[in-house]
Short mmCIF file of C-alpha atoms and ligand atoms in Angstrom, two decimals:
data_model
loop_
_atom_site.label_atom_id
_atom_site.label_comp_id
_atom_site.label_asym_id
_atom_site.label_seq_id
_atom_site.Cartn_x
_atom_site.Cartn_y
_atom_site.Cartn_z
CA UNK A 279 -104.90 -35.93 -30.10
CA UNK A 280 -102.91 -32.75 -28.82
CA UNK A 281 -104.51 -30.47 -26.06
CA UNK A 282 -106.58 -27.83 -27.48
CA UNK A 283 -105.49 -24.45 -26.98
CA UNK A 284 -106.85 -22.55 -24.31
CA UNK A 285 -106.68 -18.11 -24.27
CA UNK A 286 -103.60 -18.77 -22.15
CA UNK A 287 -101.56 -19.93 -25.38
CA UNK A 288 -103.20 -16.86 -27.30
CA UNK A 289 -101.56 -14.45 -24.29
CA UNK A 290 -98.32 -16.35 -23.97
CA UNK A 291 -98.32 -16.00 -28.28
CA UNK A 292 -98.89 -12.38 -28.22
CA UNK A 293 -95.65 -11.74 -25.51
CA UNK A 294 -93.57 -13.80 -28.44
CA UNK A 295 -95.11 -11.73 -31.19
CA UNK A 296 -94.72 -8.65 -29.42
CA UNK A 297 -91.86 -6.54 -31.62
CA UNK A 298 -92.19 -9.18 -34.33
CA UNK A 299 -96.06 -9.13 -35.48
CA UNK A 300 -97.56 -5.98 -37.10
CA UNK A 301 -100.22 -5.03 -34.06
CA UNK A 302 -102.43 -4.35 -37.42
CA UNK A 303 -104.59 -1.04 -37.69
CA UNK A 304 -108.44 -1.52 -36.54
CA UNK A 305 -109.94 1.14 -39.48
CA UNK A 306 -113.39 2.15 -39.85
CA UNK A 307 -115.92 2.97 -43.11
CA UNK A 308 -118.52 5.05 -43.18
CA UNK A 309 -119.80 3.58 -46.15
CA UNK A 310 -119.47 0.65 -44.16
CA UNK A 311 -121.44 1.56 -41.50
CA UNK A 312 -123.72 2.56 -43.39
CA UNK A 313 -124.21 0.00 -46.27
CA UNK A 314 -124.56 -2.23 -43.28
CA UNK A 315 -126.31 0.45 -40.19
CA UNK A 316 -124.42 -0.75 -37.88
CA UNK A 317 -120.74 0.52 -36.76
CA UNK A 318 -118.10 -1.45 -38.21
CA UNK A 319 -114.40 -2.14 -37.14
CA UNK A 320 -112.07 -3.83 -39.21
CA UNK A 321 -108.99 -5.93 -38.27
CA UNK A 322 -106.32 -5.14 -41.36
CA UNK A 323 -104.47 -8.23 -40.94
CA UNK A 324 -103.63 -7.38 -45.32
CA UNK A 325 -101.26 -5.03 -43.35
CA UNK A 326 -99.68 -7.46 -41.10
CA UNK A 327 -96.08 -8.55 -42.19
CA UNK A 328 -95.73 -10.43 -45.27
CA UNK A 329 -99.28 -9.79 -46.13
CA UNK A 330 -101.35 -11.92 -44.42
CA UNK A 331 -102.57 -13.20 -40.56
CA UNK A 332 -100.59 -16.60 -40.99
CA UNK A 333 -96.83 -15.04 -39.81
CA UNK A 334 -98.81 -14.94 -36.09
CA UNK A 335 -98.72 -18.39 -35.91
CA UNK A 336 -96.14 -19.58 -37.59
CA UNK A 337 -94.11 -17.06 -36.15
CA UNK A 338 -95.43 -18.41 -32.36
CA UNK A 339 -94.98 -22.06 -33.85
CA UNK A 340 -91.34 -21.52 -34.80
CA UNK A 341 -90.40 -19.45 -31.34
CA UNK A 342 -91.32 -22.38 -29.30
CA UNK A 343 -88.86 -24.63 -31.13
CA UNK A 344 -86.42 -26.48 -28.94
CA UNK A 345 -82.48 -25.77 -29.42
CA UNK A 346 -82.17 -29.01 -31.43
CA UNK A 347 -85.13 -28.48 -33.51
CA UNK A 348 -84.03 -24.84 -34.52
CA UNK A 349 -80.66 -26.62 -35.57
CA UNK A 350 -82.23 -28.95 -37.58
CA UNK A 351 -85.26 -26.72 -39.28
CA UNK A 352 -88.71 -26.64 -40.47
CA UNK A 353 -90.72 -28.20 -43.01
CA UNK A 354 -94.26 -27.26 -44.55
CA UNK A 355 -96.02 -27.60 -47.46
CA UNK A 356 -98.24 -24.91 -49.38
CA UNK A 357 -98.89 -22.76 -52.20
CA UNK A 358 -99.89 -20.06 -50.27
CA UNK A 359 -99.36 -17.53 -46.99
CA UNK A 360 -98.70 -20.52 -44.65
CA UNK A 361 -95.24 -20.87 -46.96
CA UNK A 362 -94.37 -17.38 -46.81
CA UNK A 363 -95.17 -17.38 -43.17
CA UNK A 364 -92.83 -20.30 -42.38
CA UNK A 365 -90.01 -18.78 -44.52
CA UNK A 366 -89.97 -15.05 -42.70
CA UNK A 367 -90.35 -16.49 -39.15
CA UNK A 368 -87.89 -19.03 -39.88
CA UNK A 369 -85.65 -16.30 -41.43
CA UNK A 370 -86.14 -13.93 -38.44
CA UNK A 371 -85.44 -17.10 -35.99
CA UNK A 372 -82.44 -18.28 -37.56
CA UNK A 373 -84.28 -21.71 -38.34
CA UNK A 374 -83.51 -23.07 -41.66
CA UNK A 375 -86.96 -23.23 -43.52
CA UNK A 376 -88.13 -26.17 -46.78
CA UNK A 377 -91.20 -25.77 -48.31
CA UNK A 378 -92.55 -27.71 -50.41
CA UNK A 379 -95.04 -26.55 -53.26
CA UNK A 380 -96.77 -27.86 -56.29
CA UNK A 381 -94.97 -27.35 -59.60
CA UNK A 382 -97.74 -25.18 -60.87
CA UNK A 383 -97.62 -23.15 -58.00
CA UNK A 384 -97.50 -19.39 -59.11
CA UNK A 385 -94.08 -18.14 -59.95
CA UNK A 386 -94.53 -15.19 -57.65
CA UNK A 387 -95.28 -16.92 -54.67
CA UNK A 388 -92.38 -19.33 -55.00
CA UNK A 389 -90.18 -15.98 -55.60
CA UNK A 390 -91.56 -14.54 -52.45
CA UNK A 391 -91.03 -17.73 -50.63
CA UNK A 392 -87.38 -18.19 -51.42
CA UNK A 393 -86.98 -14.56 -51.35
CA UNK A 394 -87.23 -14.83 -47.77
CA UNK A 395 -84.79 -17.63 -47.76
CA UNK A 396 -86.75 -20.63 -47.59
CA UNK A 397 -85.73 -23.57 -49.64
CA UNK A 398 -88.87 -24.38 -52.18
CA UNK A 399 -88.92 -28.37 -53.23
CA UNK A 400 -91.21 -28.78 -55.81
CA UNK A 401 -93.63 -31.70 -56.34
CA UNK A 402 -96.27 -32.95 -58.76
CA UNK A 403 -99.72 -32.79 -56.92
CA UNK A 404 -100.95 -35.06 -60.04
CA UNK A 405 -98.56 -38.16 -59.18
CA UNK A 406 -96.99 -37.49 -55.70
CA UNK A 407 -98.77 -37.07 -52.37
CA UNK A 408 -98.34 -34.20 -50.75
CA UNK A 409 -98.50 -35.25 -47.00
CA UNK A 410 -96.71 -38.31 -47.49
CA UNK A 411 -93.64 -36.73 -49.12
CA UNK A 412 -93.39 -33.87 -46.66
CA UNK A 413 -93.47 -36.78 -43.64
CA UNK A 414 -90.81 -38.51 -45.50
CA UNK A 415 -88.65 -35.49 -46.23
CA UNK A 416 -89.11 -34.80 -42.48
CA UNK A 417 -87.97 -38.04 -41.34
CA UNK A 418 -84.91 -38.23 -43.74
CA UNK A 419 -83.93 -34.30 -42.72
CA UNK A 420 -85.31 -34.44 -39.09
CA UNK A 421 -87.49 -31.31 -39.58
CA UNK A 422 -90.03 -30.41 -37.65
CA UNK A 423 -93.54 -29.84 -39.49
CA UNK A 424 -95.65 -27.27 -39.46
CA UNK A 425 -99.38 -27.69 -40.91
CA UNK A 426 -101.00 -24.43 -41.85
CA UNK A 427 -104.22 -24.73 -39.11
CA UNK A 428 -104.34 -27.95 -37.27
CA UNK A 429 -101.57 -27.28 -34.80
CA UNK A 430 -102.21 -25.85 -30.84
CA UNK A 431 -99.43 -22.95 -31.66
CA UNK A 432 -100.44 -22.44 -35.16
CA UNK A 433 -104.25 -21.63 -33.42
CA UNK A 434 -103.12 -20.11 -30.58
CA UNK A 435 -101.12 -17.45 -32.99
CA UNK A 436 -104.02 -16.66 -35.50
CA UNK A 437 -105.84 -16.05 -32.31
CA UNK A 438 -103.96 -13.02 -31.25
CA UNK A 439 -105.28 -10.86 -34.07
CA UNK A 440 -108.72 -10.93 -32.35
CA UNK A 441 -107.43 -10.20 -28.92
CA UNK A 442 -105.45 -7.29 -30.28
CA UNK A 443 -109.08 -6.15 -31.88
CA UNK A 444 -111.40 -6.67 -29.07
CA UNK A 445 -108.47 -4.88 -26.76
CA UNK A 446 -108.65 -1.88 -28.95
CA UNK A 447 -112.68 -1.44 -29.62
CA UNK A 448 -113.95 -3.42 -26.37
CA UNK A 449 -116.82 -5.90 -26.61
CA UNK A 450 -118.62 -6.61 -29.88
CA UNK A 451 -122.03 -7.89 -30.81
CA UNK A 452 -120.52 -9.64 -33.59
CA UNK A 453 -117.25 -11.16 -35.10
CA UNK A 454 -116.86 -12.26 -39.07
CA UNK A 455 -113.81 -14.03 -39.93
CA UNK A 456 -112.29 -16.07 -43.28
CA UNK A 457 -112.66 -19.87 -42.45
CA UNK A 458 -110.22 -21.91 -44.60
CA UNK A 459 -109.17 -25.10 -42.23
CA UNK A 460 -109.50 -22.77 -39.25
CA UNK A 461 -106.76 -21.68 -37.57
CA UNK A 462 -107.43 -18.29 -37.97
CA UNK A 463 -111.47 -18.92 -36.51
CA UNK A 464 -110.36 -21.20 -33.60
CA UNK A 465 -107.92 -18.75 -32.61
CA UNK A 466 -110.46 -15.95 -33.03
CA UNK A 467 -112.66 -18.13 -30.69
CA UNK A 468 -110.59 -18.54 -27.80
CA UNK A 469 -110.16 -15.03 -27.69
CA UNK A 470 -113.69 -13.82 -28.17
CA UNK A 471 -115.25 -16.37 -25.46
CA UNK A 472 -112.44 -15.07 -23.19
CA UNK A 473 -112.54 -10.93 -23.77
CA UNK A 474 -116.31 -10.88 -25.24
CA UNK A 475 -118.44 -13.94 -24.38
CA UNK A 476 -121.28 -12.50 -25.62
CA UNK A 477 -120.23 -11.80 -29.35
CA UNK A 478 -121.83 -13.75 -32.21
CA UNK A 479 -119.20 -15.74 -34.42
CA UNK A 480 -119.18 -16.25 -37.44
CA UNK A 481 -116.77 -18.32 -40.16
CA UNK A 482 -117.06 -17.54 -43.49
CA UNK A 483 -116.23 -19.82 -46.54
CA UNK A 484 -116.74 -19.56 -49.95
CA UNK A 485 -119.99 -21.10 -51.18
CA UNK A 486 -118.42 -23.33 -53.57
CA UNK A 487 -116.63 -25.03 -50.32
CA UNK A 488 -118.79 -25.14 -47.45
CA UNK A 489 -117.31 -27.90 -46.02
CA UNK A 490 -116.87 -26.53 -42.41
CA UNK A 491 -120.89 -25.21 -42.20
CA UNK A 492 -121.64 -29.00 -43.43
CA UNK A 493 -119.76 -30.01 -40.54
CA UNK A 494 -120.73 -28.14 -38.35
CA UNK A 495 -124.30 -29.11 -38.93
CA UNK A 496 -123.60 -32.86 -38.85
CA UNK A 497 -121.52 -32.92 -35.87
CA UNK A 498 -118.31 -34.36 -37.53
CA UNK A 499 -115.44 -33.26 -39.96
CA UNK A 500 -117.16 -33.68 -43.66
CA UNK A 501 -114.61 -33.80 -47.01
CA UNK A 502 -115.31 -32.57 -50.08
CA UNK A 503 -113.09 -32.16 -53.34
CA UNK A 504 -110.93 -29.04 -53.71
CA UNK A 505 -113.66 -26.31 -54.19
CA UNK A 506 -113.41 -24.02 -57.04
CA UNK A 507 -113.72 -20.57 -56.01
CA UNK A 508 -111.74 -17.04 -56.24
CA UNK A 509 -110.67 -17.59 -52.44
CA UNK A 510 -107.81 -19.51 -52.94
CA UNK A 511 -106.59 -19.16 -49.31
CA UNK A 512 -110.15 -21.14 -48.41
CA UNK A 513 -109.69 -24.10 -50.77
CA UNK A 514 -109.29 -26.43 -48.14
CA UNK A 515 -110.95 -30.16 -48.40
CA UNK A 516 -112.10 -30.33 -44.35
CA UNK A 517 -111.44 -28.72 -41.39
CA UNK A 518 -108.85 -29.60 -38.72
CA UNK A 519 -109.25 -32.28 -35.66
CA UNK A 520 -108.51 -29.79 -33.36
CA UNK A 521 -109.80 -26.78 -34.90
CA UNK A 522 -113.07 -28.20 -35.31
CA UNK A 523 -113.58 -29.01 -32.21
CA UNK A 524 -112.69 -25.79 -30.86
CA UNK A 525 -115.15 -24.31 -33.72
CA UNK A 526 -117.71 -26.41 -32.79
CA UNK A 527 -117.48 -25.64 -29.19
CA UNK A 528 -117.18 -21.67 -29.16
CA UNK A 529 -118.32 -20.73 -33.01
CA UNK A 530 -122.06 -19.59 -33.51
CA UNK A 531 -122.55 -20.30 -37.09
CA UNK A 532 -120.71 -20.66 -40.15
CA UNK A 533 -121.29 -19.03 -43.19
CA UNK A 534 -120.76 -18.80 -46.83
CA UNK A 535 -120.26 -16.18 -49.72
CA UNK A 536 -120.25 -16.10 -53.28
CA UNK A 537 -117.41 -15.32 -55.66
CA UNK A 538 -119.39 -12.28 -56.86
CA UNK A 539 -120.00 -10.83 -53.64
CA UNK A 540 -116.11 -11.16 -52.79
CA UNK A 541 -115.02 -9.35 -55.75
CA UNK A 542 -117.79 -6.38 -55.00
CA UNK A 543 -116.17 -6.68 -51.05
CA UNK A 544 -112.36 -6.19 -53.47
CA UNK A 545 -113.90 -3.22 -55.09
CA UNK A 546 -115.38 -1.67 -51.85
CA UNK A 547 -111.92 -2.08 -49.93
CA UNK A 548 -110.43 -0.63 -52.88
CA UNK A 549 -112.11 2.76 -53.62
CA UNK A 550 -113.53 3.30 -50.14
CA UNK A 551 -110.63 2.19 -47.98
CA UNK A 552 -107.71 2.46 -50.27
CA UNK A 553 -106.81 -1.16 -49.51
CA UNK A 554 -105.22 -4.60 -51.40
CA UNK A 555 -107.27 -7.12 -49.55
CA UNK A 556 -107.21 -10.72 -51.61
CA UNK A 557 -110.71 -12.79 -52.72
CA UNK A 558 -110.16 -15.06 -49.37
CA UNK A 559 -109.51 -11.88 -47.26
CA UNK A 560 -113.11 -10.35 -48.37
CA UNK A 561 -115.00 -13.17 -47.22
CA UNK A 562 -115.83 -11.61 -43.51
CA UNK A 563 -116.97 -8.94 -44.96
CA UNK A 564 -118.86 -10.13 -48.19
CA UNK A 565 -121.71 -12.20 -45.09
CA UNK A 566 -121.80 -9.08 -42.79
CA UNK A 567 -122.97 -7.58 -45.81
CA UNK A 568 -125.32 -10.14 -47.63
CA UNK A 569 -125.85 -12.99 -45.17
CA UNK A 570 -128.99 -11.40 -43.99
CA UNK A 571 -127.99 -11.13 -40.25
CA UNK A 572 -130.20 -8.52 -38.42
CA UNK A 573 -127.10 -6.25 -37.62
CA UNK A 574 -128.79 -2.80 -37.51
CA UNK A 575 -126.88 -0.84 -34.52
CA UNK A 576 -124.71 -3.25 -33.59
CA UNK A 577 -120.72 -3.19 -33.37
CA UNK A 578 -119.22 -5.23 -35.86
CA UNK A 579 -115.69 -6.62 -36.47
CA UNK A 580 -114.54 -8.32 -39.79
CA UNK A 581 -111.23 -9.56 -39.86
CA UNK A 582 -109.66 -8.57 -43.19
CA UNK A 583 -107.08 -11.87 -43.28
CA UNK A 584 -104.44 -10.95 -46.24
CA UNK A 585 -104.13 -8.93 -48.98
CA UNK A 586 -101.53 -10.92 -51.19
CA UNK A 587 -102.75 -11.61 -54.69
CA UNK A 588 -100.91 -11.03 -58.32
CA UNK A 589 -101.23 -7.44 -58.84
CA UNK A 590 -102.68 -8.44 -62.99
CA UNK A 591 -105.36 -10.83 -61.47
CA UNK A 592 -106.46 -8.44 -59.24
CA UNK A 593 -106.69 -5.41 -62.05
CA UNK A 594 -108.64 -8.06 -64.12
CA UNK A 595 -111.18 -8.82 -60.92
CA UNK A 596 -111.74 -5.06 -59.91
CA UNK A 597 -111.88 -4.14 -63.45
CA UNK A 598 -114.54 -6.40 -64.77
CA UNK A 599 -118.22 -4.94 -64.73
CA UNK A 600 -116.83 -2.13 -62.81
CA UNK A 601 -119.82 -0.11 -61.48
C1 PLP B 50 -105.05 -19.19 -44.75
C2 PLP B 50 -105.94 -18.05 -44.98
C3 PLP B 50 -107.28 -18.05 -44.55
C4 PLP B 50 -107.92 -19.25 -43.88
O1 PLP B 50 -107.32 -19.52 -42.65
P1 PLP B 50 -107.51 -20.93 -41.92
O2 PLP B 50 -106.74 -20.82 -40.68
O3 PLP B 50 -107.00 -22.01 -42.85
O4 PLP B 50 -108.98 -21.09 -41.70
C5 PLP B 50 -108.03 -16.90 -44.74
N1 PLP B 50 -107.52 -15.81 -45.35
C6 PLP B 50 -106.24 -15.78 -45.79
C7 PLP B 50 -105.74 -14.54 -46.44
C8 PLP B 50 -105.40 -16.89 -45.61
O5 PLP B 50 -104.13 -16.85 -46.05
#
């Protein structure tokens, strides 16, 4: 197993980000603060450059490339930000950027992903494995992977979004953040034991998928089937080897929330806060607000993780049973 990533990597990410990465706006409610009494600060990382936390560490992956494997390029596989990630920062880098995606991947993200030059393979994720493909396109190309969360730079770059939060409001009696495979909450981590030790942290997941607060409870990486939920960015079958044990290590608790209470968090950052922010994005804020954590007149940061989602979905979620 790789070294786990210490805050050192989360500095040393932040000098390559800096002029590359959004440094995100840190906004406030008062509806917020006071649906929840307690003073909340939010981390807009729906504002961060194509839409979502991911470009921080594939950006920070791709940067610490060798010479030879910039020549040769960079291969991942998703249907979601982690592609659109790889395929700016490889873009900005000069790196040439495959991706491989599921056939039934939405048109719109496969748009955005070659829009921003990658080159999208296509594969059936009924007859062909995934993982297996992507190693064997590697091989044959002599690409470089990389995975979406379970990589030291890939960790290491989520975690500067927390560093750039607790640098602008100062310590914090409590961190939410979206846990999908979690990069984004081991990152988090190593920042918030090394600028607030004392903070609470929390993952969030969608309840239909709690795979990480089962396995956190039993001590080792549990696997469940694809979870159907509206969080499509937390759909992951089982956390990482390294990002669980960086979770386990420095994480307080982990959390769920429902589908319902993600689109009401949609809604909120909608009218209140005049935001986008996408099902998986809400889910920090959906268990500040209903997880039934005593959080009366504390300081509270949520990390709003990405705001991409198909504009006619999202009329359909915010529309429905509108209050
Ligand atoms: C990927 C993603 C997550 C989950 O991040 P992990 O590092 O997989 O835990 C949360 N929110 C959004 C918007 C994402 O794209």
């Amino acid at each position: 197993m790789p070294q786990l990533p210490t805050y050192d990597d989360v500095a040393a990410a932040a000098q390559r980000l800096q002029g590359q990465a959004h440094r995100t706006p840190v906004l406030r409610s008062s509806t917020a603060d006071r649906l929840l009494g307690a003073q909340v600060f939010f981390k807009c990382e729906n504002l961060q450059r194509m839409g979502a936390f991911k470009f921080r560490g594939a950006y920070n992956s791709l940067a610490k490339f060798s010479p030879a494997q910039r020549k040769a390029g960079v291969i991942a596989f998703s249907s979601g930000n982690h592609a659109q990630a790889i395929a700016l920062s490889a873009r900005l880098l000069g790196i040439p950027a495959t991706i491989l995606m599921p056939l039934d991947a939405p048109q719109a993200k496969m748009d955005a992903t070659r829009g921003y030059g990658g080159e999208v393979i296509t594969f059936d994720r009924y007859t062909q494995d995934r993982e297996q493909l992507t190693v064997q396109l590697a091989a044959e190309r002599g690409l470089t992977l990389i995975p979406p969360f379970d990589h030291p730079d890939v960790m290491a770059g989520q975690g500067t979004a927390a560093k750039e939060l607790l640098e602008e409001t100062g310590p914090l009696d409590a961190l939410f953040v979206p846990l999908g495979g979690g990069g984004l909450l081991s990152g988090t981590a190593l920042s918030v034991r090394a600028l607030a030790p004392q903070c609470k942290l929390y993952g969030v997941e969608p309840e239909a998928g709690n795979d990480g607060q089962q396995s956190l409870r039993a001590g080792r990486i549990i696997d469940i089937p694809t979870p159907k939920t509206l969080a499509d960015g937390a759909q992951t079958q089982h956390l990482g080897k390294l990002t669980f044990e960086v979770i386990r290590r420095d994480a307080d608790d982990i959390l769920t929330a429902s589908d319902a209470q993600l689109v009401e968090a949609m809604r909120f950052f909608a009218e209140r806060m005049k935001m986008v922010v996408e099902p998986t994005g809400c889910l920090g804020f959906a268990a500040a607000r209903h997880a039934g954590l005593p959080l009366a007149g504390l300081r509270v940061g949520v990390i709003v993780s990405g705001g991409n989602v198909d504009l006619a979905r999202y009329a359909q979620l915010i529309g429905a049973n509108a209050s």
